[in-house]
PDB file of C-alpha atoms and ligand atoms in Angstrom:
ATOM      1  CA  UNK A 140       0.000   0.000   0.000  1.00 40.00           C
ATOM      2  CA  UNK A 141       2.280   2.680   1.500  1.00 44.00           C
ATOM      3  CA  UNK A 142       4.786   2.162  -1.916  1.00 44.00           C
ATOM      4  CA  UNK A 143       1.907   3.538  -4.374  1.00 42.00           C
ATOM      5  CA  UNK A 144       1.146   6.684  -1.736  1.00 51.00           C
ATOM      6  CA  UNK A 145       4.932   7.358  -0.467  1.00 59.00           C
ATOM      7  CA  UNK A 146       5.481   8.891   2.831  1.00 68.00           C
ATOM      8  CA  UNK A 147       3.655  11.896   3.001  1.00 80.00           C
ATOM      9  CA  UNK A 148       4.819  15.175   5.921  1.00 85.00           C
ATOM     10  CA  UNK A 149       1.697  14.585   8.062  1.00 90.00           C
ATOM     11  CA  UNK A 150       2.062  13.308  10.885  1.00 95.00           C
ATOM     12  CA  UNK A 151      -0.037  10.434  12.151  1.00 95.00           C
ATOM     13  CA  UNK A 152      -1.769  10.623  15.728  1.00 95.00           C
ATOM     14  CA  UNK A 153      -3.613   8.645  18.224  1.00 94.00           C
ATOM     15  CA  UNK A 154      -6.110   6.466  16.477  1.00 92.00           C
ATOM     16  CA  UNK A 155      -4.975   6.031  13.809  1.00 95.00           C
ATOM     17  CA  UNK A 156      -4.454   2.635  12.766  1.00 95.00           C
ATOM     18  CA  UNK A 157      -1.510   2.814  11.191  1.00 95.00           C
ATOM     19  CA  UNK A 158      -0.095   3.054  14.616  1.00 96.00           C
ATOM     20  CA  UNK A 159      -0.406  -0.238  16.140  1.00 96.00           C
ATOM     21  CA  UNK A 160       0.920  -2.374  13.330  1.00 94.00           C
ATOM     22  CA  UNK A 161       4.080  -4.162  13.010  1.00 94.00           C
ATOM     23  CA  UNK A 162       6.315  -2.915  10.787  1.00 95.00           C
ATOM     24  CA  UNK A 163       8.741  -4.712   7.756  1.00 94.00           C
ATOM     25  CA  UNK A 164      12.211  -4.732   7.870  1.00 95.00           C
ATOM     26  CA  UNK A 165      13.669  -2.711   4.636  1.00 94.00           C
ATOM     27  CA  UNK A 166      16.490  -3.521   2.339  1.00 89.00           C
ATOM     28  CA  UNK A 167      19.177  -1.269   2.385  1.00 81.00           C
ATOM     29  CA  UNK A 168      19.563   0.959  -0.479  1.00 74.00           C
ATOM     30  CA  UNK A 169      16.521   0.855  -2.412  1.00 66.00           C
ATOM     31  CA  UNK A 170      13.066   0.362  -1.243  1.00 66.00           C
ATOM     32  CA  UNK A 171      12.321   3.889  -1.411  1.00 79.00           C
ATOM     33  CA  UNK A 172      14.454   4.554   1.688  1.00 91.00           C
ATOM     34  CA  UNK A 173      15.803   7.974  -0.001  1.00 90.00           C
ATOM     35  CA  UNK A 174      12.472   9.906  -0.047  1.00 91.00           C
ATOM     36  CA  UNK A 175      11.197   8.296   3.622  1.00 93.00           C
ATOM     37  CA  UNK A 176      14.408   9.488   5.121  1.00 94.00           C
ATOM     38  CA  UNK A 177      14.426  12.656   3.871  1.00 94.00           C
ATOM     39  CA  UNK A 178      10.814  13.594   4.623  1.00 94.00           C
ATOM     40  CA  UNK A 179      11.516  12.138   8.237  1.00 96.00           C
ATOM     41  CA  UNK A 180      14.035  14.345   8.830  1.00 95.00           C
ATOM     42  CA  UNK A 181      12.140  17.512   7.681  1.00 94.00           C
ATOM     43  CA  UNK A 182       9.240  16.698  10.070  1.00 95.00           C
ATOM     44  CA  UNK A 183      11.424  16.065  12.852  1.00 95.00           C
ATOM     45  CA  UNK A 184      13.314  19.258  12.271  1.00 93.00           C
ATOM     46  CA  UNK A 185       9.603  20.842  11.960  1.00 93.00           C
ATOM     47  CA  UNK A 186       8.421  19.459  14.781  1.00 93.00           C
ATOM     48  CA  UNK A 187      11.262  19.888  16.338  1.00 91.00           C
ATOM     49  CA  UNK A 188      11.021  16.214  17.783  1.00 93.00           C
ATOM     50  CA  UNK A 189      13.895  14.515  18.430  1.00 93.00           C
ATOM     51  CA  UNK A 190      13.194  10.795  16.912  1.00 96.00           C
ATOM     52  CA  UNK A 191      10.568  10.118  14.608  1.00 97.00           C
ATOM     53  CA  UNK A 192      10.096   6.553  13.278  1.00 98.00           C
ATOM     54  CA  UNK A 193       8.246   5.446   9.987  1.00 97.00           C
ATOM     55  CA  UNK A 194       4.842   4.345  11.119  1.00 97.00           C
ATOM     56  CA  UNK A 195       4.468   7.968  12.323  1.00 97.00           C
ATOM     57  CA  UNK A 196       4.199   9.099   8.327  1.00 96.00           C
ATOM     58  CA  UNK A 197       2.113   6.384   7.057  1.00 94.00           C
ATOM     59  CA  UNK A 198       5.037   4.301   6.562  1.00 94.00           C
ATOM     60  CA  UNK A 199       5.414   0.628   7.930  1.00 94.00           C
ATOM     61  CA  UNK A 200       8.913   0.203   7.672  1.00 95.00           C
ATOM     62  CA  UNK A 201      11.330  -0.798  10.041  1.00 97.00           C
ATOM     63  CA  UNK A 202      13.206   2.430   9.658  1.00 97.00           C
ATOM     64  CA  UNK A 203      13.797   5.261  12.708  1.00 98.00           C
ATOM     65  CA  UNK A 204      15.989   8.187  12.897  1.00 97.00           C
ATOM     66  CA  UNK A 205      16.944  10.600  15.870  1.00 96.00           C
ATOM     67  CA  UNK A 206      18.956  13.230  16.936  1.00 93.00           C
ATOM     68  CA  UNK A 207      21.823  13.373  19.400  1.00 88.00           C
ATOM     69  CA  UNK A 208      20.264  15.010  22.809  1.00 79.00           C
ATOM     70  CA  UNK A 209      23.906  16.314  23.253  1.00 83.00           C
ATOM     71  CA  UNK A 210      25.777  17.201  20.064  1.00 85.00           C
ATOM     72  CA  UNK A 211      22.285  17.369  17.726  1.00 82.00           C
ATOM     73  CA  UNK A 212      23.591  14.990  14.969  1.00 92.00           C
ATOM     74  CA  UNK A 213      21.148  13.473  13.420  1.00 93.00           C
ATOM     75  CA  UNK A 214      21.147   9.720  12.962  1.00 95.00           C
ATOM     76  CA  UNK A 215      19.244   6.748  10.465  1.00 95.00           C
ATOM     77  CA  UNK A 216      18.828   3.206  11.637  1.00 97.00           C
ATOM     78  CA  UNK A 217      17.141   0.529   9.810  1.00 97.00           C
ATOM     79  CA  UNK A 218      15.690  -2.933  11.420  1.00 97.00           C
ATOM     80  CA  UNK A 219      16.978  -2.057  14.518  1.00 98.00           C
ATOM     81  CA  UNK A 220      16.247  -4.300  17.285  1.00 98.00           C
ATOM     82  CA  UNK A 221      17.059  -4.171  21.257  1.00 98.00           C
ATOM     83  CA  UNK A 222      19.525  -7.019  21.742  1.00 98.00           C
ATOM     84  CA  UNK A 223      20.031  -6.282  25.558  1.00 98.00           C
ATOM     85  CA  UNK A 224      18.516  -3.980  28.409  1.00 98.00           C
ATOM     86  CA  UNK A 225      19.865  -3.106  31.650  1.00 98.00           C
ATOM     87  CA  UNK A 226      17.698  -4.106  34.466  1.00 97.00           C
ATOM     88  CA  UNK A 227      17.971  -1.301  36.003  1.00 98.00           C
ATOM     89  CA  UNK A 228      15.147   0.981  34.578  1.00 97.00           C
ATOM     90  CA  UNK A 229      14.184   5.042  35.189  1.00 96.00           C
ATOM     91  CA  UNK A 230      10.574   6.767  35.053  1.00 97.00           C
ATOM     92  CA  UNK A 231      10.681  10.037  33.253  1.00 96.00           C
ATOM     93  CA  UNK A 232       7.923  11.933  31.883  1.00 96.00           C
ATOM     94  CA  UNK A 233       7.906  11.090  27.876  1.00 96.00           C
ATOM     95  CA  UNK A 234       6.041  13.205  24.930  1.00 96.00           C
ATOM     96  CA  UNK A 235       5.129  11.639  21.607  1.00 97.00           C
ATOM     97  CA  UNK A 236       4.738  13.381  18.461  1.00 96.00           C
ATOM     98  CA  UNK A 237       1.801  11.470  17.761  1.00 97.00           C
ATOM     99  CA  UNK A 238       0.143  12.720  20.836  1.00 96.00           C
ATOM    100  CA  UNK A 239       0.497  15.892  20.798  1.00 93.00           C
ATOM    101  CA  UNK A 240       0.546  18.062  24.053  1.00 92.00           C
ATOM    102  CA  UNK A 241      -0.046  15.125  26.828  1.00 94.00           C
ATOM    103  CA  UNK A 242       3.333  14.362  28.207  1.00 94.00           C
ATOM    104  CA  UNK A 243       3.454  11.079  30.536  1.00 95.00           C
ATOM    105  CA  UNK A 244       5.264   8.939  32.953  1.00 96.00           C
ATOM    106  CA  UNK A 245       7.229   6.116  31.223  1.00 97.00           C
ATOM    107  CA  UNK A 246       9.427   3.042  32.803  1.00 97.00           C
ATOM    108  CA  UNK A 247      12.667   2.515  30.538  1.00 98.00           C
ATOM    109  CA  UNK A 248      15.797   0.566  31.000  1.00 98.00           C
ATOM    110  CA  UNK A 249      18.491   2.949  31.748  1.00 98.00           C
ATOM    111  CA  UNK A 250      20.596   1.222  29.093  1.00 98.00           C
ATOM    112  CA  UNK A 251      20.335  -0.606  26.330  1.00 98.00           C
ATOM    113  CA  UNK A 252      22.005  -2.120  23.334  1.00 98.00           C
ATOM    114  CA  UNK A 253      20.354  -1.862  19.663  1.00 98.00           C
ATOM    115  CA  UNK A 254      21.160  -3.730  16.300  1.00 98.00           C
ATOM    116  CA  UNK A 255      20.716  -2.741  13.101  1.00 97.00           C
ATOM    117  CA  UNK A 256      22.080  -1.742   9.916  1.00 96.00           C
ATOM    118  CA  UNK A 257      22.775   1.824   8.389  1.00 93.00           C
ATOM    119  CA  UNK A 258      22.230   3.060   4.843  1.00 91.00           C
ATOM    120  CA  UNK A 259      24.774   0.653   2.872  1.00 90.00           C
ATOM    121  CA  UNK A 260      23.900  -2.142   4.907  1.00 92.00           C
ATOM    122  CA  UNK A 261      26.420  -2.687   7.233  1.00 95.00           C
ATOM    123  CA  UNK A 262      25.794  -3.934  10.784  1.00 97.00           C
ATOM    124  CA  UNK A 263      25.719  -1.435  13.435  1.00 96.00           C
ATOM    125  CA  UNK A 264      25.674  -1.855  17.327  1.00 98.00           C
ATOM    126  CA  UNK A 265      24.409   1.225  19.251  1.00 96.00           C
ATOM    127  CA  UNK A 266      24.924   1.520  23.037  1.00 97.00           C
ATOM    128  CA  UNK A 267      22.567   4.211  24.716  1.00 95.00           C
ATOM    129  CA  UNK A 268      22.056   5.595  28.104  1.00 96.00           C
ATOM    130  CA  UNK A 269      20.117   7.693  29.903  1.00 93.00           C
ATOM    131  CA  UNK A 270      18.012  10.249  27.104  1.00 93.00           C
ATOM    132  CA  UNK A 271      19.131   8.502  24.245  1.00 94.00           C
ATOM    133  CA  UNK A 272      18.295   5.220  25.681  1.00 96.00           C
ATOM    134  CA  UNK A 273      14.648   6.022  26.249  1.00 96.00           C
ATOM    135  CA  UNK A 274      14.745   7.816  22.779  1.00 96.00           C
ATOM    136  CA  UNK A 275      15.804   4.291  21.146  1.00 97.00           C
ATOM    137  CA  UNK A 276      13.202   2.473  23.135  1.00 98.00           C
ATOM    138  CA  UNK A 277      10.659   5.207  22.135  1.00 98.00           C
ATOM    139  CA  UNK A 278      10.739   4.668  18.617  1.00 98.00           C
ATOM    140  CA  UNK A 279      11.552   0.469  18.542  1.00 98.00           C
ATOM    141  CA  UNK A 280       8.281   0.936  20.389  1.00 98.00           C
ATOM    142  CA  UNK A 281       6.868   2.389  17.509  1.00 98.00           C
ATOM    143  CA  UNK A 282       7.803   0.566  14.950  1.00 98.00           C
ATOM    144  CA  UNK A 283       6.289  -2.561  17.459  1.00 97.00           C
ATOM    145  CA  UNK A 284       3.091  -0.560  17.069  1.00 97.00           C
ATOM    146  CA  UNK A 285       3.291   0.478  21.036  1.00 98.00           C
ATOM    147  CA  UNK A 286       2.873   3.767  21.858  1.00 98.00           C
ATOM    148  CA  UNK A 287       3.380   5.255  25.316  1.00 98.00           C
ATOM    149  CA  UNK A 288       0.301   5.010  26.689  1.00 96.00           C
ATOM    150  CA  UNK A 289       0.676   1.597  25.986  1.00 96.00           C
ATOM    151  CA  UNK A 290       3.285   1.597  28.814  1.00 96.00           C
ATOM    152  CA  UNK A 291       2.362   4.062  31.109  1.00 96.00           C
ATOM    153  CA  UNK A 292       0.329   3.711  34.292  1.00 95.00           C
ATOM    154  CA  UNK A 293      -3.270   2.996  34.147  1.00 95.00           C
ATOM    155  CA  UNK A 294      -3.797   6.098  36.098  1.00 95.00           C
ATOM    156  CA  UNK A 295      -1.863   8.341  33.630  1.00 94.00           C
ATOM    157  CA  UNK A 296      -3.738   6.655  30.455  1.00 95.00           C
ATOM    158  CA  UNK A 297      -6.973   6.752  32.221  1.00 95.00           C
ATOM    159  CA  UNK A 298      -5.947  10.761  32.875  1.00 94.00           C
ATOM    160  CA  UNK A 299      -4.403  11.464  29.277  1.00 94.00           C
ATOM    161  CA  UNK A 300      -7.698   9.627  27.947  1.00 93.00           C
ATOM    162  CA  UNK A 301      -9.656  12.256  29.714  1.00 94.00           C
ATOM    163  CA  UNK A 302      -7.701  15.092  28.476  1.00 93.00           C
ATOM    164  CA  UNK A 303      -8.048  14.078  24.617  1.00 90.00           C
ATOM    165  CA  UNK A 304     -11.737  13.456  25.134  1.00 91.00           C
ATOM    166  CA  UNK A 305     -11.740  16.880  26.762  1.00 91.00           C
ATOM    167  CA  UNK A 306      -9.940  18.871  24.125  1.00 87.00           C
ATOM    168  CA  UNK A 307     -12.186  17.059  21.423  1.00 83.00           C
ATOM    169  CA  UNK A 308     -15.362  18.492  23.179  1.00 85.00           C
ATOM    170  CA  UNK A 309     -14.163  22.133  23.052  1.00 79.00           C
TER     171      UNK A 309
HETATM  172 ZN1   ZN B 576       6.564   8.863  19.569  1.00 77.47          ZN
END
């Protein structure tokens, strides 16, 4: 489907389905990868986000980028999967493009390591703490169709729930 529409600078939000699914893991150079990349960069910058991941275009593919917290470089990964998680886990309050304006509490490993390949292909191993941790974990989530009010608290969804119906009704 998404190949004959191509990403598209809209961003998707809560309800809509393309949020929940699972996503495909892309071949590296080709698959339309160019375009998607591009177009997630300019909405991040727009948005001023500072990960976006595919599914939050239109676009099922495994395919995320990010910025640095620290030094603002921006970064691609494709497929990338957590292949270990510290135990050890922090609660921070967590926005989502996707849900615009309702910031909540999320539990995230403090560390983790992530697989996946870059543009050409070749393997890559990212090791994250702290912010950039919970940004990785953030948008594997997404591209697991999980969003965080899939993992906060049922008080906070139950709250956040409220709010959106609220807002709506204005
Ligand atoms: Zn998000």
């Amino acid at each position: 489907m998404d190949a004959a529409y191509g990403p598209t600078d809209r961003i998707r939000t809560l309800g809509d389905p393309v949020l929940k699914e699972v996503t495909r893991n892309v071949v590296a150079e080709g698959d339309g990868l160019d375009v998607l990349i591009e177009t997630m960069f300019e909405v991040m910058d727009r948005e001023e986000g500072i990960g976006l991941a595919a599914p939050q275009i239109g676009i099922q593919k495994r395919v995320m980028v990010w910025r640095h917290p620290e030094n603002e470089e921006r970064y691609v990964l494709l497929n990338p999967h957590i292949v270990e998680r510290s135990e050890e886990t922090l609660t921070a309050e967590e926005g989502c493009l996707s849900i615009p304006g309702h910031a909540m509490e999320v539990e995230r490993s403090e560390r983790v390591v992530v697989e996946g390949i870059d543009l050409s292909g070749k393997p890559v191993t990212v090791e994250a703490t702290g912010l950039m941790a919970r940004i990785l974990q953030h948008e594997i989530d997404h591209l697991e169709g999980r969003l965080i009010i899939d993992r906060t608290s049922r008080e906070e969804r139950l709250r956040v729930l409220r709010e959106i119906r609220q807002k709506r009704e204005q």
